[in-house]
CSV table of C-alpha atoms in Angstrom, one decimal:
chain,number,residue,atom,x,y,z
A,1,UNK,CA,0.0,0.0,0.0
A,2,UNK,CA,1.7,3.2,-1.2
A,3,UNK,CA,-1.2,5.5,-0.8
A,4,UNK,CA,-2.1,8.5,1.4
A,5,UNK,CA,-5.8,8.8,1.6
A,6,UNK,CA,-7.8,11.8,2.6
A,7,UNK,CA,-11.5,12.3,3.5
A,8,UNK,CA,-13.7,14.0,2.6
A,9,UNK,CA,-12.9,14.8,-1.0
A,10,UNK,CA,-14.9,18.0,-0.9
A,11,UNK,CA,-16.2,20.0,2.1
A,12,UNK,CA,-18.5,23.1,2.2
A,13,UNK,CA,-18.8,24.8,5.6
A,14,UNK,CA,-20.1,28.0,7.0
A,15,UNK,CA,-18.0,30.3,9.1
A,16,UNK,CA,-19.6,29.1,12.3
A,17,UNK,CA,-19.2,25.3,11.6
A,18,UNK,CA,-16.8,22.9,13.1
A,19,UNK,CA,-15.4,20.1,10.8
A,20,UNK,CA,-12.5,17.8,10.6
A,21,UNK,CA,-10.3,16.6,7.7
A,22,UNK,CA,-8.8,13.2,8.0
A,23,UNK,CA,-5.6,11.7,6.5
A,24,UNK,CA,-4.4,8.1,6.7
A,25,UNK,CA,-1.3,6.2,5.5
A,26,UNK,CA,-0.3,2.6,6.0
A,27,UNK,CA,3.3,2.8,4.6
A,28,UNK,CA,4.8,2.9,8.1
A,29,UNK,CA,5.9,6.5,7.6
A,30,UNK,CA,6.7,8.4,10.8
A,31,UNK,CA,6.4,11.9,9.5
A,32,UNK,CA,3.1,13.5,8.4
A,33,UNK,CA,2.3,16.9,7.0
A,34,UNK,CA,-0.6,19.3,6.3
A,35,UNK,CA,-0.3,21.8,3.4
A,36,UNK,CA,-2.7,24.4,2.1
A,37,UNK,CA,-2.7,25.1,-1.6
A,38,UNK,CA,-4.5,28.0,-3.4
A,39,UNK,CA,-5.2,28.0,-7.1
A,40,UNK,CA,-2.1,28.3,-9.3
A,41,UNK,CA,0.2,28.4,-6.3
A,42,UNK,CA,2.5,25.7,-4.8
A,43,UNK,CA,1.6,24.0,-1.5
A,44,UNK,CA,2.3,25.9,1.6
A,45,UNK,CA,3.4,24.0,4.7
A,46,UNK,CA,1.1,24.3,7.7
A,47,UNK,CA,2.1,21.6,10.2
A,48,UNK,CA,4.6,18.7,10.5
A,49,UNK,CA,4.4,15.7,12.8
A,50,UNK,CA,7.3,13.5,13.5
A,51,UNK,CA,6.7,10.3,15.6
A,52,UNK,CA,3.3,11.7,16.5
A,53,UNK,CA,4.7,14.9,18.0
A,54,UNK,CA,4.2,18.3,16.5
A,55,UNK,CA,7.5,19.3,14.9
A,56,UNK,CA,6.7,22.4,12.9
A,57,UNK,CA,3.8,24.9,13.2
A,58,UNK,CA,4.1,27.5,10.5
A,59,UNK,CA,2.3,30.2,12.6
A,60,UNK,CA,-1.0,28.9,11.4
A,61,UNK,CA,-4.1,30.6,12.9
A,62,UNK,CA,-5.6,28.8,15.9
A,63,UNK,CA,-8.8,28.1,13.9
A,64,UNK,CA,-6.8,25.3,12.4
A,65,UNK,CA,-6.0,22.6,15.0
A,66,UNK,CA,-3.9,19.5,14.0
A,67,UNK,CA,-4.0,16.2,15.8
A,68,UNK,CA,-2.0,13.0,15.3
A,69,UNK,CA,-3.9,10.2,17.2
A,70,UNK,CA,-1.4,7.5,16.0
A,71,UNK,CA,1.4,7.0,13.5
A,72,UNK,CA,-1.1,6.3,10.6
A,73,UNK,CA,-3.6,9.0,11.2
A,74,UNK,CA,-3.6,12.8,11.0
A,75,UNK,CA,-6.5,15.1,11.5
A,76,UNK,CA,-7.0,18.8,10.9
A,77,UNK,CA,-9.8,20.3,13.0
A,78,UNK,CA,-11.5,23.4,11.6
A,79,UNK,CA,-13.4,26.0,13.5
A,80,UNK,CA,-14.7,29.5,12.7
A,81,UNK,CA,-13.0,29.6,9.3
A,82,UNK,CA,-13.0,32.5,7.0
A,83,UNK,CA,-13.8,32.6,3.3
A,84,UNK,CA,-10.1,33.1,2.5
A,85,UNK,CA,-9.4,29.7,4.0
A,86,UNK,CA,-11.1,28.1,1.0
A,87,UNK,CA,-8.3,26.0,-0.7
A,88,UNK,CA,-7.1,22.5,-1.4
A,89,UNK,CA,-5.8,20.9,1.8
A,90,UNK,CA,-3.1,18.3,1.2
A,91,UNK,CA,-1.8,15.7,3.5
A,92,UNK,CA,1.6,14.1,2.9
A,93,UNK,CA,3.8,11.5,4.6
A,94,UNK,CA,7.4,10.5,4.5
A,95,UNK,CA,9.4,7.7,6.1
A,96,UNK,CA,11.3,10.3,8.2
A,97,UNK,CA,11.7,14.0,8.1
A,98,UNK,CA,14.8,13.7,5.9
A,99,UNK,CA,13.0,11.7,3.2
A,100,UNK,CA,10.7,12.2,0.2
A,101,UNK,CA,7.1,13.3,0.8
A,102,UNK,CA,4.2,11.5,-0.7
A,103,UNK,CA,1.0,13.5,-1.1
A,104,UNK,CA,-2.7,12.5,-0.8
A,105,UNK,CA,-5.4,13.6,-3.2
A,106,UNK,CA,-6.4,16.5,-1.1
A,107,UNK,CA,-9.7,17.9,0.4
A,108,UNK,CA,-11.2,20.8,-1.5
A,109,UNK,CA,-12.6,23.1,1.1
A,110,UNK,CA,-15.1,25.9,0.4
A,111,UNK,CA,-15.9,28.3,3.3
A,112,UNK,CA,-19.1,30.3,2.8
B,1,UNK,CA,14.7,36.8,-4.4
B,2,UNK,CA,12.7,33.6,-3.9
B,3,UNK,CA,14.7,30.5,-2.9
B,4,UNK,CA,13.3,28.5,-5.8
B,5,UNK,CA,12.5,30.1,-9.2
B,6,UNK,CA,10.4,28.3,-11.8
B,7,UNK,CA,8.8,29.8,-14.9
B,8,UNK,CA,5.0,29.2,-14.6
B,9,UNK,CA,4.5,29.0,-18.3
B,10,UNK,CA,2.1,28.1,-19.7
B,11,UNK,CA,4.0,25.8,-22.0
B,12,UNK,CA,2.2,24.2,-25.0
B,13,UNK,CA,3.8,21.5,-27.1
B,14,UNK,CA,2.6,19.0,-29.8
B,15,UNK,CA,2.4,15.3,-29.0
B,16,UNK,CA,5.8,13.6,-29.4
B,17,UNK,CA,7.8,16.7,-28.5
B,18,UNK,CA,10.7,16.7,-26.0
B,19,UNK,CA,9.7,19.0,-23.1
B,20,UNK,CA,12.3,20.7,-20.9
B,21,UNK,CA,11.3,22.1,-17.5
B,22,UNK,CA,13.7,24.0,-15.3
B,23,UNK,CA,14.2,25.5,-11.9
B,24,UNK,CA,16.9,27.6,-10.4
B,25,UNK,CA,17.6,28.0,-6.7
B,26,UNK,CA,19.7,30.2,-4.4
B,27,UNK,CA,20.3,28.0,-1.3
B,28,UNK,CA,23.5,26.0,-1.7
B,29,UNK,CA,22.4,23.8,1.2
B,30,UNK,CA,19.8,22.1,-0.9
B,31,UNK,CA,20.8,18.5,-1.6
B,32,UNK,CA,17.5,16.7,-2.4
B,33,UNK,CA,15.6,17.6,-5.5
B,34,UNK,CA,12.2,16.4,-6.6
B,35,UNK,CA,9.8,16.8,-9.4
B,36,UNK,CA,6.0,16.5,-8.7
B,37,UNK,CA,3.3,16.3,-11.3
B,38,UNK,CA,-0.1,17.7,-10.3
B,39,UNK,CA,-3.2,17.2,-12.4
B,40,UNK,CA,-6.0,19.8,-12.1
B,41,UNK,CA,-7.7,19.6,-8.7
B,42,UNK,CA,-5.6,16.6,-7.5
B,43,UNK,CA,-2.7,16.2,-5.1
B,44,UNK,CA,1.0,16.3,-6.3
B,45,UNK,CA,2.4,13.0,-7.5
B,46,UNK,CA,6.1,12.3,-7.0
B,47,UNK,CA,7.8,11.8,-10.4
B,48,UNK,CA,11.5,11.9,-9.8
B,49,UNK,CA,13.8,12.2,-6.8
B,50,UNK,CA,17.5,13.0,-7.0
B,51,UNK,CA,20.1,13.4,-4.4
B,52,UNK,CA,23.0,15.9,-5.1
B,53,UNK,CA,24.2,16.3,-8.6
B,54,UNK,CA,23.8,14.1,-11.6
B,55,UNK,CA,21.2,12.5,-13.9
B,56,UNK,CA,18.4,10.1,-13.2
B,57,UNK,CA,16.2,8.4,-15.8
B,58,UNK,CA,12.9,6.7,-15.4
B,59,UNK,CA,11.1,5.7,-18.6
B,60,UNK,CA,10.4,8.9,-20.6
B,61,UNK,CA,11.5,11.1,-17.8
B,62,UNK,CA,15.1,12.3,-17.1
B,63,UNK,CA,16.0,14.5,-14.1
B,64,UNK,CA,19.2,16.5,-14.1
B,65,UNK,CA,20.8,18.4,-11.2
B,66,UNK,CA,23.7,20.8,-11.7
B,67,UNK,CA,24.6,22.0,-8.2
B,68,UNK,CA,27.5,24.2,-9.5
B,69,UNK,CA,24.9,26.3,-11.4
B,70,UNK,CA,22.1,25.8,-8.9
B,71,UNK,CA,19.9,24.5,-11.8
B,72,UNK,CA,17.7,21.5,-12.1
B,73,UNK,CA,15.8,20.2,-15.1
B,74,UNK,CA,13.2,17.6,-16.0
B,75,UNK,CA,13.0,16.3,-19.6
B,76,UNK,CA,10.0,14.5,-20.9
B,77,UNK,CA,10.6,12.5,-24.1
B,78,UNK,CA,7.8,11.6,-26.5
B,79,UNK,CA,5.3,13.7,-24.7
B,80,UNK,CA,1.7,12.6,-24.5
B,81,UNK,CA,-1.5,14.5,-24.0
B,82,UNK,CA,-1.7,12.6,-20.6
B,83,UNK,CA,1.4,14.5,-19.6
B,84,UNK,CA,-0.7,17.7,-19.5
B,85,UNK,CA,-0.4,18.9,-15.9
B,86,UNK,CA,1.4,21.3,-13.7
B,87,UNK,CA,5.0,20.3,-12.8
B,88,UNK,CA,6.4,21.4,-9.5
B,89,UNK,CA,10.0,21.3,-8.6
B,90,UNK,CA,10.8,20.9,-4.9
B,91,UNK,CA,14.0,20.8,-2.9
B,92,UNK,CA,15.2,20.4,0.6
B,93,UNK,CA,18.3,20.7,2.8
B,94,UNK,CA,17.3,18.3,5.6
B,95,UNK,CA,19.4,19.9,8.3
B,96,UNK,CA,18.6,22.0,11.3
B,97,UNK,CA,15.6,24.3,11.1
B,98,UNK,CA,14.9,23.2,7.5
B,99,UNK,CA,14.4,19.6,8.5
B,100,UNK,CA,11.0,18.4,7.1
B,101,UNK,CA,10.6,21.5,4.8
B,102,UNK,CA,10.2,21.3,1.1
B,103,UNK,CA,10.8,24.5,-0.9
B,104,UNK,CA,8.7,24.5,-4.0
B,105,UNK,CA,8.9,26.4,-7.3
B,106,UNK,CA,5.7,28.1,-8.6
B,107,UNK,CA,5.0,25.2,-10.9
B,108,UNK,CA,5.0,25.1,-14.8
B,109,UNK,CA,1.7,24.4,-16.5
B,110,UNK,CA,2.2,22.1,-19.5
B,111,UNK,CA,-0.3,21.3,-22.2
B,112,UNK,CA,0.5,18.6,-24.8
B,113,UNK,CA,-1.9,18.8,-27.7
B,114,UNK,CA,-2.6,15.8,-30.0
C-alpha cells in the first residue's frame, strides 16, 4: 500500500461550523504533514508531525488545530474559518523528516 | 529573491515533442531535488527524486541536477496528452531548522496537444 488517503474529498462549511479533515497512510511512515494550496500556487506548509509529535507549526491561525492520534492518522480540526481559508488541503507523509514526501489527493474546502 | 524560481508558463507543445522544464535556486544547502506532477484539482504525485548532482532516468523522464549552477531540469521525451499537468520542482536541505521542509517552485503548467 503506497497511498495516502484523505477524507472527505470535498467540504463546504459555514463560518460558524466545526469540521475535521482526515488523513491516513499505511506505509509505516513516521512523518506526516498538512499543506494548504491555493489555485495556481505551490503547496504551503502548515504543520509537521514526527513520531506523532508536532515538529513544525508555521504560525497557522488557531482556527486550524492539528491532531495525530497515532502513526497512521492525521486530523485537521477546523473551527470558525474565513472565506479566504477556501483552498485544497493536502496531507503528505514520509518515512522520516529527511525523506521524500508523498501526497494525498487533497480535500477541496469551500468556506461560505 | 525567492529561494526557488520556476517559470510558470504556460508551456504548450505538440504530442511527441521533447519537453524541458527547469528550476533555479539560491540556497547552496539544498541537496535533495524532486519533481512532482499535479493534475488539475488533484494532489501532487512524485515523479522523480534525485540526491545531489547528476542525472536520473525513469522511462520517458530524465531529471538533471547541476549544483554548481544551482539549476535542475526535467526532460520528458515523446510527450503525450496525458502529460498535460502542472509540474512542480521541490528541494530540501534536511538539516537544522529546515528539516522536514520542502521548498517549491511556482509550478509550470504544461499542455501537450494531439
